[in-house]
Short mmCIF file of C-alpha atoms in Angstrom, two decimals:
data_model
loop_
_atom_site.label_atom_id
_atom_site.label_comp_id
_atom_site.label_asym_id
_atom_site.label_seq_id
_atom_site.Cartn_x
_atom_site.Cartn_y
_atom_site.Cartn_z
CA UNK A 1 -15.16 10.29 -10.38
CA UNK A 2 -12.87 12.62 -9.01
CA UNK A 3 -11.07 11.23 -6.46
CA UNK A 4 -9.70 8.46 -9.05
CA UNK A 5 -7.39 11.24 -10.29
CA UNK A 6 -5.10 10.86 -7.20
CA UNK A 7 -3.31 7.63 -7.16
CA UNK A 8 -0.88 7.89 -5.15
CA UNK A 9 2.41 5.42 -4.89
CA UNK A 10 3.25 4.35 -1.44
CA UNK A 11 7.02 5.36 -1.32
CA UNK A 12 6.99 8.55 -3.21
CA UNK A 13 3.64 10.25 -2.47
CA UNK A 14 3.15 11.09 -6.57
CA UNK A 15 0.01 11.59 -8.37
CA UNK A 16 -1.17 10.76 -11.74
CA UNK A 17 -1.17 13.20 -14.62
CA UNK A 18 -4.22 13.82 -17.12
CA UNK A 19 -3.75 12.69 -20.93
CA UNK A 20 -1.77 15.15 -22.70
CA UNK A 21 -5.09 15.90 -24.90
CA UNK A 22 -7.05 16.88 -21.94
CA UNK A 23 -8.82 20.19 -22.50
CA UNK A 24 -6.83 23.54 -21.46
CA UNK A 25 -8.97 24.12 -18.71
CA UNK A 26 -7.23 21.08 -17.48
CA UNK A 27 -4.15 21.45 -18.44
CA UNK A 28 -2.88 24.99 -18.60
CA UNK A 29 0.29 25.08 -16.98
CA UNK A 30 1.26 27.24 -14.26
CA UNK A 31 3.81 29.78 -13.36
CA UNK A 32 6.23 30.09 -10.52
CA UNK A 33 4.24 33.27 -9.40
CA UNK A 34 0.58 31.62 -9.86
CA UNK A 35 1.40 27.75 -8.28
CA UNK A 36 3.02 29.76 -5.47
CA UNK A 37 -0.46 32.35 -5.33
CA UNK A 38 -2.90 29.25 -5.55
CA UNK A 39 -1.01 27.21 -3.04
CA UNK A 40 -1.40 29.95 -0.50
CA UNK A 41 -5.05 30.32 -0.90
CA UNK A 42 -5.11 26.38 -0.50
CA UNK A 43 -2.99 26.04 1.93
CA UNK A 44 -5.35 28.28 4.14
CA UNK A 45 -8.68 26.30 3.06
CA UNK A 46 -6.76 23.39 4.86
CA UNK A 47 -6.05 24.74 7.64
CA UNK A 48 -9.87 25.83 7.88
CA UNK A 49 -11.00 22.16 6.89
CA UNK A 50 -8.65 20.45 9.68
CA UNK A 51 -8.24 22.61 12.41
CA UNK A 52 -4.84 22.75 12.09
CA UNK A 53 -1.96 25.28 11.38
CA UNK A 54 0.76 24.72 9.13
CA UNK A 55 4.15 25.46 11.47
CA UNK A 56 6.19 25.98 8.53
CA UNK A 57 6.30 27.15 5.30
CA UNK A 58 5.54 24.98 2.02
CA UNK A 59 7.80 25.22 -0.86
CA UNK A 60 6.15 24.54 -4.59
CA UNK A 61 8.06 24.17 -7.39
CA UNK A 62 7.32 22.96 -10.87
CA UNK A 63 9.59 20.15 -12.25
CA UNK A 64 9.62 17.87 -15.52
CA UNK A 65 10.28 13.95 -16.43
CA UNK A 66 13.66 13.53 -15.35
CA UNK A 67 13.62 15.95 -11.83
CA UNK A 68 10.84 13.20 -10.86
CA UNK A 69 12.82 10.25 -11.59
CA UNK A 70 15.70 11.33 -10.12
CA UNK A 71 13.95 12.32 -7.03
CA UNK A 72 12.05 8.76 -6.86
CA UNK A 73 15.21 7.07 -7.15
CA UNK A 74 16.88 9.46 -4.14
CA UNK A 75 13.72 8.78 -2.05
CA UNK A 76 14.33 5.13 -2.66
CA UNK A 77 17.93 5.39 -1.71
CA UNK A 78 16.78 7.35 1.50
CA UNK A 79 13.90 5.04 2.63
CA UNK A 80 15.04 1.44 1.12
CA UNK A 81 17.73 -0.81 1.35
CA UNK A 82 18.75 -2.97 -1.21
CA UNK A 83 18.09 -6.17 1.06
CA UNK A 84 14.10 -5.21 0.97
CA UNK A 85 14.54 -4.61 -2.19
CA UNK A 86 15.01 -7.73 -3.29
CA UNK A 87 13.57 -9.24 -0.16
CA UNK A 88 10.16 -7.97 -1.99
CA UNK A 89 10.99 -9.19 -5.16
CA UNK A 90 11.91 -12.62 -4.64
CA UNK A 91 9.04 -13.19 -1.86
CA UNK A 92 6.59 -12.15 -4.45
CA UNK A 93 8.26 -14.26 -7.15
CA UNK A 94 7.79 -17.35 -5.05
CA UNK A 95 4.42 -16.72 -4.05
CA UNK A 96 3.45 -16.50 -7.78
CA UNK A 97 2.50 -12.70 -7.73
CA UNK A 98 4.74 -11.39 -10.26
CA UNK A 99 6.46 -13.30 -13.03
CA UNK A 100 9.56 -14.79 -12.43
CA UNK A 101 11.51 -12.66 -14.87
CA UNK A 102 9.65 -9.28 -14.31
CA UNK A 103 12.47 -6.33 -12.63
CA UNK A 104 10.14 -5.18 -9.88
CA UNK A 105 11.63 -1.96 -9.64
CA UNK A 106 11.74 -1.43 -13.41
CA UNK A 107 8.49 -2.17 -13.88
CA UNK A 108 7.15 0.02 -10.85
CA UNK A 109 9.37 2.90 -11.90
CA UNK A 110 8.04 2.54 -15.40
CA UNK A 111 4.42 2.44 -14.39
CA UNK A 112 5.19 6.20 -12.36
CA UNK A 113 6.77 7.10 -15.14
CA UNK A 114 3.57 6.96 -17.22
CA UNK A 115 1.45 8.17 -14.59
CA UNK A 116 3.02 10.56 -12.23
CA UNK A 117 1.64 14.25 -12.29
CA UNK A 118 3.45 15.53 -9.14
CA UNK A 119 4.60 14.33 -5.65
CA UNK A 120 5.45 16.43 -2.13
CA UNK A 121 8.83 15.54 -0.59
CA UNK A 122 8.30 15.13 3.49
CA UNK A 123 12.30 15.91 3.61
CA UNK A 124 11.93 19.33 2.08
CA UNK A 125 8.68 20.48 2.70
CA UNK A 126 7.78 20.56 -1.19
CA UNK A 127 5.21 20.22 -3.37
CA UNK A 128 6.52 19.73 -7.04
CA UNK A 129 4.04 19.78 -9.96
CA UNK A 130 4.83 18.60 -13.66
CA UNK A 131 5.82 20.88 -15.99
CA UNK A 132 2.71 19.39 -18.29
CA UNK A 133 0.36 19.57 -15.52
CA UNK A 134 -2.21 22.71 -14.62
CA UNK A 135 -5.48 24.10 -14.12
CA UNK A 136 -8.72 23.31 -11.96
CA UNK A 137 -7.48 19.41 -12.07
CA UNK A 138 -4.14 20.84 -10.61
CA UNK A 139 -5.88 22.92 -7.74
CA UNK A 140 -8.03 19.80 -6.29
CA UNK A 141 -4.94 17.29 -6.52
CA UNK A 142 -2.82 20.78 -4.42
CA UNK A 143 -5.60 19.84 -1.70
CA UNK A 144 -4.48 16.44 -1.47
CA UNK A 145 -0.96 16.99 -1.25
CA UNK A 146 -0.18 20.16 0.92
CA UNK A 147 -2.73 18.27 3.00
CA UNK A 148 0.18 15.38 3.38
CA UNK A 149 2.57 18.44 4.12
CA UNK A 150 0.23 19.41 7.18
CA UNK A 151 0.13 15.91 8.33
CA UNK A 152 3.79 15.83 7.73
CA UNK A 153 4.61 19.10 9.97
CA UNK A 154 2.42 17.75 12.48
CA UNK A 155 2.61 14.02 12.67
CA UNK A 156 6.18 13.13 10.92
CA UNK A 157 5.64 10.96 8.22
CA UNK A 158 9.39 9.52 7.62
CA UNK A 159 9.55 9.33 11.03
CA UNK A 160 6.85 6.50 11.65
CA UNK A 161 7.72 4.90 8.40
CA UNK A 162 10.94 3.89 10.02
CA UNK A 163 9.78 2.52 13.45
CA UNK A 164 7.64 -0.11 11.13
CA UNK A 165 11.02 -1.31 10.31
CA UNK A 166 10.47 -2.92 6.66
CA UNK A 167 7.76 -4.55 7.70
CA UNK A 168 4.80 -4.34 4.19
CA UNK A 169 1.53 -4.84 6.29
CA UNK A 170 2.36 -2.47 8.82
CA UNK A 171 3.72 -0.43 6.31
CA UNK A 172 0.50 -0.49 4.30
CA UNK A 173 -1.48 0.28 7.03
CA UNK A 174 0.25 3.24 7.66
CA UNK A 175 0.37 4.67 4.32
CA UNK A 176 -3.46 3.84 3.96
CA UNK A 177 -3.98 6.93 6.76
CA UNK A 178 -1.92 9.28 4.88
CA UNK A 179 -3.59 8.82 1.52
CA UNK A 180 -6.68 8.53 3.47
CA UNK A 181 -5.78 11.73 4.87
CA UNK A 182 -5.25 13.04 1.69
CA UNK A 183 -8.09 11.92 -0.12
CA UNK A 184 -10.59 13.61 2.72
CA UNK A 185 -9.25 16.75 2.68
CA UNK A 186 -9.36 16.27 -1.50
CA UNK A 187 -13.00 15.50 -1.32
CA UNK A 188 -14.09 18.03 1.07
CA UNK A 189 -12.19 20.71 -0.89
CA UNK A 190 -13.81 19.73 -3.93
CA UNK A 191 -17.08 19.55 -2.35
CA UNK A 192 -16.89 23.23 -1.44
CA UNK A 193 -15.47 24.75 -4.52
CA UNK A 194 -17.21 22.93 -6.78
CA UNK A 195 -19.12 26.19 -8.05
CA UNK A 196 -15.97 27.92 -9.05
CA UNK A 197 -14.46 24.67 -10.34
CA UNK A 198 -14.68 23.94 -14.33
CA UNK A 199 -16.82 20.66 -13.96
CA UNK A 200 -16.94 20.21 -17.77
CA UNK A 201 -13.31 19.66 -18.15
CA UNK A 202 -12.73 18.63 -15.42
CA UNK A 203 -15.24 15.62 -16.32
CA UNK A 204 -13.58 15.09 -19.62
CA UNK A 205 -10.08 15.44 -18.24
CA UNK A 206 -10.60 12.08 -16.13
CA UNK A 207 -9.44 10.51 -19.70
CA UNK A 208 -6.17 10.29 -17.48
CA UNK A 209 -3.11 8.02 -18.87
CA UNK A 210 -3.79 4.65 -17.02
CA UNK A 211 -2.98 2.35 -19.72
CA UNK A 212 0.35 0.97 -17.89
CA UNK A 213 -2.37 -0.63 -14.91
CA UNK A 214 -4.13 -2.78 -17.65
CA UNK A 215 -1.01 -4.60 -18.18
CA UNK A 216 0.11 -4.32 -14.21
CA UNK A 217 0.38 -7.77 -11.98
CA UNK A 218 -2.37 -6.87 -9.01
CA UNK A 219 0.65 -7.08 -6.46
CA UNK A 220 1.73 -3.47 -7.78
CA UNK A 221 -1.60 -1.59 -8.58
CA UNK A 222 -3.78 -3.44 -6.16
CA UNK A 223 -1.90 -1.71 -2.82
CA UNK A 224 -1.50 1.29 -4.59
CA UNK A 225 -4.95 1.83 -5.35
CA UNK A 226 -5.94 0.44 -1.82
CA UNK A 227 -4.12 2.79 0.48
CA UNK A 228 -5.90 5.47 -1.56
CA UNK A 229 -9.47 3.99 -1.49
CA UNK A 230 -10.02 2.25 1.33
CA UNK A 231 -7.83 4.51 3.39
CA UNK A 232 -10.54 7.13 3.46
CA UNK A 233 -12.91 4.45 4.36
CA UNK A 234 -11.17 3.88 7.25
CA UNK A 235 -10.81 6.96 8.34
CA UNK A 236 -14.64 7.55 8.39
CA UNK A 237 -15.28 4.37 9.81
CA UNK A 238 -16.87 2.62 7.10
CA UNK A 239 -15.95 -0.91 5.46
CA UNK A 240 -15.05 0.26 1.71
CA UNK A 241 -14.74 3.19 -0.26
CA UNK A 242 -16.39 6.78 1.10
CA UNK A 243 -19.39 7.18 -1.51
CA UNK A 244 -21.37 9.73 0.50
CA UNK A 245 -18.50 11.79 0.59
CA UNK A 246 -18.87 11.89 4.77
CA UNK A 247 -15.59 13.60 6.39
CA UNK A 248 -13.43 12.14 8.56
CA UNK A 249 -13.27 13.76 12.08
CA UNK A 250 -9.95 15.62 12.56
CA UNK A 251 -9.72 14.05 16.67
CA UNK A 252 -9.73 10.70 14.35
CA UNK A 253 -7.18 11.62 11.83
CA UNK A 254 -4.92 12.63 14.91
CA UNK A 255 -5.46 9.00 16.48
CA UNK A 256 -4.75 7.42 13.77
CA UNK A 257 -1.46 9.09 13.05
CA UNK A 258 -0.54 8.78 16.37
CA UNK A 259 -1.57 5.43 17.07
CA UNK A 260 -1.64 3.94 13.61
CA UNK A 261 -3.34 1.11 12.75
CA UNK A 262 -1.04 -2.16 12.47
CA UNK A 263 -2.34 -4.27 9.78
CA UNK A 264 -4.23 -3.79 6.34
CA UNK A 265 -6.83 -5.68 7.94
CA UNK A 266 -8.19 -3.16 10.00
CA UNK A 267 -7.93 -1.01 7.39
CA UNK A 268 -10.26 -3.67 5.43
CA UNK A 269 -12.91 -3.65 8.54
CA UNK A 270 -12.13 -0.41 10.37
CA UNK A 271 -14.31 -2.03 13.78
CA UNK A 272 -11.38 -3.94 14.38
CA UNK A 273 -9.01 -0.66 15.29
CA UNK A 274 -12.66 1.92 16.16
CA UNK A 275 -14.56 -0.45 18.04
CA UNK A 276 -13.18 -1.61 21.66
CA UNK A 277 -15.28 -4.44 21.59
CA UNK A 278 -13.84 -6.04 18.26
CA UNK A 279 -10.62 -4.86 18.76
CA UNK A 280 -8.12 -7.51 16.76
CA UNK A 281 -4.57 -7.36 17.70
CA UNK A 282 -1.84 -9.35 14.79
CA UNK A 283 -0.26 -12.47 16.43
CA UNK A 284 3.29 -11.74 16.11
CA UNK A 285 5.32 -14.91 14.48
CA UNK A 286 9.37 -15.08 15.96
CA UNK A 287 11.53 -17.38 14.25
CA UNK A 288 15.01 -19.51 15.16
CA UNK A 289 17.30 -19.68 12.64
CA UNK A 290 20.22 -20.14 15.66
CA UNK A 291 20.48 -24.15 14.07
CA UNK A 292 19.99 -23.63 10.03
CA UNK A 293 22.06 -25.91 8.32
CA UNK A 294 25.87 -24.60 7.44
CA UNK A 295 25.81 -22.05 4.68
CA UNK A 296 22.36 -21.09 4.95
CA UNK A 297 21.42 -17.32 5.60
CA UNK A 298 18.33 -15.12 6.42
CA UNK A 299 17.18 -12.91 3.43
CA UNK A 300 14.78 -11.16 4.80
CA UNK A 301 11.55 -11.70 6.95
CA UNK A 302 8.55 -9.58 6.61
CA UNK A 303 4.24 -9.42 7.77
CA UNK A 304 2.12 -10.03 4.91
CA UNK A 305 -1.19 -9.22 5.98
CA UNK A 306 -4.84 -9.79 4.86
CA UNK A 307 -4.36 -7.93 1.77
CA UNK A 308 -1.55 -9.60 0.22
CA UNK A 309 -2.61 -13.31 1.58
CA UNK A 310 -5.44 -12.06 0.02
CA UNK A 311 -3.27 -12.09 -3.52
CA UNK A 312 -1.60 -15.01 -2.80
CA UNK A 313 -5.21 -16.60 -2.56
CA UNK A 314 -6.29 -15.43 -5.44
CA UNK A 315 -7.09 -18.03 -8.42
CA UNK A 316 -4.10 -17.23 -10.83
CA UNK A 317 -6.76 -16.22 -13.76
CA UNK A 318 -8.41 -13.53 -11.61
CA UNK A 319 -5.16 -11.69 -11.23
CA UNK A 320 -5.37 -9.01 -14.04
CA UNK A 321 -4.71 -5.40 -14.64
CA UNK A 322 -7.36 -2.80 -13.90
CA UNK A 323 -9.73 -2.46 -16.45
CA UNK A 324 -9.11 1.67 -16.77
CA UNK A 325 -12.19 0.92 -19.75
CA UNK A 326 -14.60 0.42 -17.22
CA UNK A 327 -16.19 3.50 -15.08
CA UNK A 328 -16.98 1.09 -12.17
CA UNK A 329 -13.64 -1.18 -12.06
CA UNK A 330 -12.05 0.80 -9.17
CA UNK A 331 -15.93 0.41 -7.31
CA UNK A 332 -15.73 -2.87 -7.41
CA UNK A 333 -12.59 -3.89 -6.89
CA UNK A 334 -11.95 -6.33 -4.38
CA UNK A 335 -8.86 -6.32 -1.52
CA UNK A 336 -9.39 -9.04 0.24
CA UNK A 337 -11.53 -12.67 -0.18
CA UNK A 338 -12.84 -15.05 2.01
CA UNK A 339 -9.69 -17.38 2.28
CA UNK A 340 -7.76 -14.48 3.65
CA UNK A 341 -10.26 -12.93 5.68
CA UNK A 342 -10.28 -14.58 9.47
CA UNK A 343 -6.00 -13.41 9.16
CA UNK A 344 -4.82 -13.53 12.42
CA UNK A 345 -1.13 -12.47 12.21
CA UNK A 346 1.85 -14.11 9.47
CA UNK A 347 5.97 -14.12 9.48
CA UNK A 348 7.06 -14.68 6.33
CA UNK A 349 11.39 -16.22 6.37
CA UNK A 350 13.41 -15.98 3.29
CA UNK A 351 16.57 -18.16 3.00
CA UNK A 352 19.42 -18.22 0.65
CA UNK A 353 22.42 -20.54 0.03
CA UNK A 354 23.77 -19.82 -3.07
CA UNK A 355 21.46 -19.84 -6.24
CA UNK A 356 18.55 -22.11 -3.49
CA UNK A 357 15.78 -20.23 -1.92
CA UNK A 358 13.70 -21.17 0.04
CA UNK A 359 10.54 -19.23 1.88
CA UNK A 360 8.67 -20.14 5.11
CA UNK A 361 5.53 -18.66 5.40
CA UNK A 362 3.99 -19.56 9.36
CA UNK A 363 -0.01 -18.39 9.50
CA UNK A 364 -2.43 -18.23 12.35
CA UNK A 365 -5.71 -17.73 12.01
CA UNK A 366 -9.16 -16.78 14.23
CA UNK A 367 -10.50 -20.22 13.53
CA UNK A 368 -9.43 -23.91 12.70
CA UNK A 369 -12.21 -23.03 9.81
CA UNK A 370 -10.47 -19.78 8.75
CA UNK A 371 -6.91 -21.70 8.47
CA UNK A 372 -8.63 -24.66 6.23
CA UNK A 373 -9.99 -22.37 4.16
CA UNK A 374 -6.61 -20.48 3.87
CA UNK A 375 -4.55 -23.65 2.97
CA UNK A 376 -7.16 -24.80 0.69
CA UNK A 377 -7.05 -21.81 -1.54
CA UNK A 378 -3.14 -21.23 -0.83
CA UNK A 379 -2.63 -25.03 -2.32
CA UNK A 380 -5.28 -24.15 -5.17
CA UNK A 381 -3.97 -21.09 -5.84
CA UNK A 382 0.03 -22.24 -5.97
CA UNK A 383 0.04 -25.45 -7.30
CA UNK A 384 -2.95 -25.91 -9.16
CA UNK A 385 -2.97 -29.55 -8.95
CA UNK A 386 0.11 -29.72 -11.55
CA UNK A 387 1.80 -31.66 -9.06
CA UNK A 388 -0.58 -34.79 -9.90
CA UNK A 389 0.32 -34.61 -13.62
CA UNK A 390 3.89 -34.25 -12.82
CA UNK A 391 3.85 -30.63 -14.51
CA UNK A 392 5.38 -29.09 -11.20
CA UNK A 393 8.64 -30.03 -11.97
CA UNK A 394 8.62 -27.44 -14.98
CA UNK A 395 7.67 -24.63 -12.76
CA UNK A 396 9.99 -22.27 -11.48
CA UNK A 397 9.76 -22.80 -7.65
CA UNK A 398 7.96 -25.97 -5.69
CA UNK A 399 5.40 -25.88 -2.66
CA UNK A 400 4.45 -27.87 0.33
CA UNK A 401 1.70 -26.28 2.03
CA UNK A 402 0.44 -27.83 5.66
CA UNK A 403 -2.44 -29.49 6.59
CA UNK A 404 -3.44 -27.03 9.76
CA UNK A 405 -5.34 -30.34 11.21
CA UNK A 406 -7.31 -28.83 14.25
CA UNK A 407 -5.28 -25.83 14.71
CA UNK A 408 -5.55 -22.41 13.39
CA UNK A 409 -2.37 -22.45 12.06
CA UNK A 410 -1.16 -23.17 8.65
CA UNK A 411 2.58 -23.54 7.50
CA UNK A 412 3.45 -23.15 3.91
CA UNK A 413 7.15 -23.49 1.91
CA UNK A 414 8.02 -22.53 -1.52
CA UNK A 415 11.59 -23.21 -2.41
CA UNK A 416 13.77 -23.48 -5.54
CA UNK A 417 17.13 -24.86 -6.50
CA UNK A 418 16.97 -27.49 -3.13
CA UNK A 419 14.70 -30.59 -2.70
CA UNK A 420 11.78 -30.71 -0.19
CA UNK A 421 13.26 -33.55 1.90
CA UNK A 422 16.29 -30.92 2.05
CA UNK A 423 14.71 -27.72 3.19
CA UNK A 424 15.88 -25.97 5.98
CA UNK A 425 13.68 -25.68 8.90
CA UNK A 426 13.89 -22.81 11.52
CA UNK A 427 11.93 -23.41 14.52
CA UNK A 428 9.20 -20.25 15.16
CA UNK A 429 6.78 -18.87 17.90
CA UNK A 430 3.32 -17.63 17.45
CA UNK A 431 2.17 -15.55 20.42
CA UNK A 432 -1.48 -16.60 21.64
CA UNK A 433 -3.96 -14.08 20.96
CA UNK A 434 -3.83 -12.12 24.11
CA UNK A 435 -0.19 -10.72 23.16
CA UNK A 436 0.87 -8.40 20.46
CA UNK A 437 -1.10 -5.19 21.11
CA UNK A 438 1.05 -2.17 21.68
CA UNK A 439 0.75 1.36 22.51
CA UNK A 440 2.74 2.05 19.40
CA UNK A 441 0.68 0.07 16.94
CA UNK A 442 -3.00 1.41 17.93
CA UNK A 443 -3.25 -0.37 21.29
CA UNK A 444 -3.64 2.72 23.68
CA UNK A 445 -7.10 3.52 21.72
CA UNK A 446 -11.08 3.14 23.12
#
């Protein structure tokens, strides 16, 4: 399948590269003069598919190994702090998503590393390709990306990354429209040069270089893979991947960018941003932390969202790699389950005080059912029932998860370093159901 060629990484907009055996119709590497030709000629198919006119010129350039690293780790400078940094890393440590000794950002970078093929810059207006990297497989991923420069010119990508202020959900959802983006434009590019288009190797260069996401903890290559799939999905309004190949409307694409949607789960079930009448706004959590104890501080606090509750859910067994053997893994890959699904908004709180942490984690759900089910399969999931064989004290960080009782809220800690009857307690807010929706996060829709 084609479109699996284009995994693209949330912060840095790269794709992946074929396997450096790939046939040359695959990977015959360009020159200045042709990438520059080619991307013209593409450039104006977009324009034709969307609607659209590019306001500015695109720059192309072809760079190696080291010009992409050091432009991933500028980007990352530019977009991230170094409090979210490890804001992200030590939330997803506690939650059990990643080991506790794993580098995040090492292991990330090393996973692009392996995989990247070439990635457009929204501050420069530039496309750069690999140096290794060429041919038909070359021209259909040039579809994808000058398509993010169009949205880019037109829409501002930095520019809406930073009013979601850190937050991952939002964040996610976001990024799922600009893949998604992407990916149609890909598709219906494909579709319509597929005569002139060396199917044979192009079939035979989908042997692609995927073997770091065997080994990958589904908190890195799930989302990845998500904002890519399921982005196009919700972009043609339907609840999973686009298999019929149907294009997304380009008066959609503009309300989406302009009124994005606010959590992965309406990207999951796209009725809840499209239709009026299941519209499903995120209860917005607010914590206290005015009275903390002395010496504590605030970390970090950050949305979750249906898809990673949806991790945290997950029975610790499931959570694999992506079996790159199997034609159909990426089909049938699942981004949410039934304990997450119901979400009704999260606020996650990370405190420090010296070497303790501790993590709040306030839920609210659409049922008293839904937040059963969620603290259920969070208390599964987390503890495992070592705490009845006295095997909990040999784990890395401790859990108390709530009992929601007849609400649809559940609470949830995990702390280390600090004893239960010891853990600081903000107070918090969860607005009721009818708040939340704004004209900046999808509300001025229907």
């Amino acid at each position: 399948m084609i479109a699996a060629l284009a995994l693209i990484h949330a912060a840095s907009l790269p794709i992946v590269r074929p396997n450096q055996d790939a046939p040359a119709a695959a990977a015959k590497t360009w020159t200045q003069e042709g990438l520059e030709r080619v991307s013209g000629e593409i450039q104006a198919d977009i324009e034709t598919l969307r609607g659209m006119k590019f306001t500015r010129p695109v720059k192309v350039k072809v760079t190696d190994k080291k010009g992409f690293l050091d432009y991933a780790r500028k980007r990352e400078e530019k977009t991230e702090t170094p409090e979210r940094l490890a804001r992200d890393e030590t939330i997803a440590k506690m939650l059990g998503l990643i080991p506790a000794d794993m580098d995040l950002r090492a292991a990330t970078e090393k996973l692009l590393e392996s995989q990247v093929g070439g990635f457009y810059d929204p501050g420069s207006d530039t496309f750069y390709l690999m140096d290794s990297f060429g041919g038909d497989l070359a021209r259909i991923i040039l579809a994808h990306e000058l398509t993010h420069a169009l949205d880019d010119q037109s829409y501002g990508l930095d520019t809406t990354l930073e009013k979601l202020h850190e937050q991952t959900d939002a964040e996610f959802a976001f990024r799922a429209v600009v893949e998604g983006s992407g990916t149609a434009a890909m598709n219906q590019w494909t579709v319509q040069h597929l005569k002139n288009l060396d199917t044979k190797a192009l079939l035979e260069s989908q042997d692609i270089d995927m073997k770091g996401l065997e080994d990958a903890p589904p908190f890195i290559w799930k989302p990845l893979i998500a904002t890519y799939m399921r982005g196009e999905g919700f972009l043609v309004r339907v609840p999973g991947m686009n298999i019929a190949m149907k294009a997304a409307k380009t008066e959609d694409i503009r309300q989406a960018f302009e009124h994005p949607p606010c959590s992965s789960e309406q990207i999951l079930h796209p009725e809840k941003y499209w239709d009026s009448a299941k519209l499903d706004p995120p209860r917005k959590v607010e914590f206290d932390v005015s009275k903390l104890p002395e010496g504590w501080k605030v970390l970090g606090e950050d949305t979750l969202g249906e898809l990673y509750l949806a991790l945290v859910t997950s029975p610790p067994q499931k959570r694999k790699g992506l079996d790159v053997k199997n034609p159909l893994a990426l089909l049938n890959t699942d981004y949410t389950n039934k304990a997450a699904e119901g979400w009704g908004g999260d606020g996650a709180l990370l405190l420090g005080q010296g070497d303790a942490r501790v993590l709040w984690l306030v839920t609210a759900w659409d049922t008293p059912e839904d937040a059963q089910e969620f603290a259920d399969a969070t208390k599964s999931a987390l503890t495992g029932g070592v705490e009845a064989t006295g095997a909990q004290a040999e784990r890395p960080f401790h859990y108390w998860i709530g009992d929601p009782g007849e609400t649809d809220e559940v609470v949830a800690a995990a702390y280390a370093g600090i004893a239960e009857r010891d853990l600081p307690k903000p107070a918090w807010k969860i607005a009721s159901k009818s708040e939340g929706w704004t004209e900046e996060r999808g509300g001025s829709r229907r």
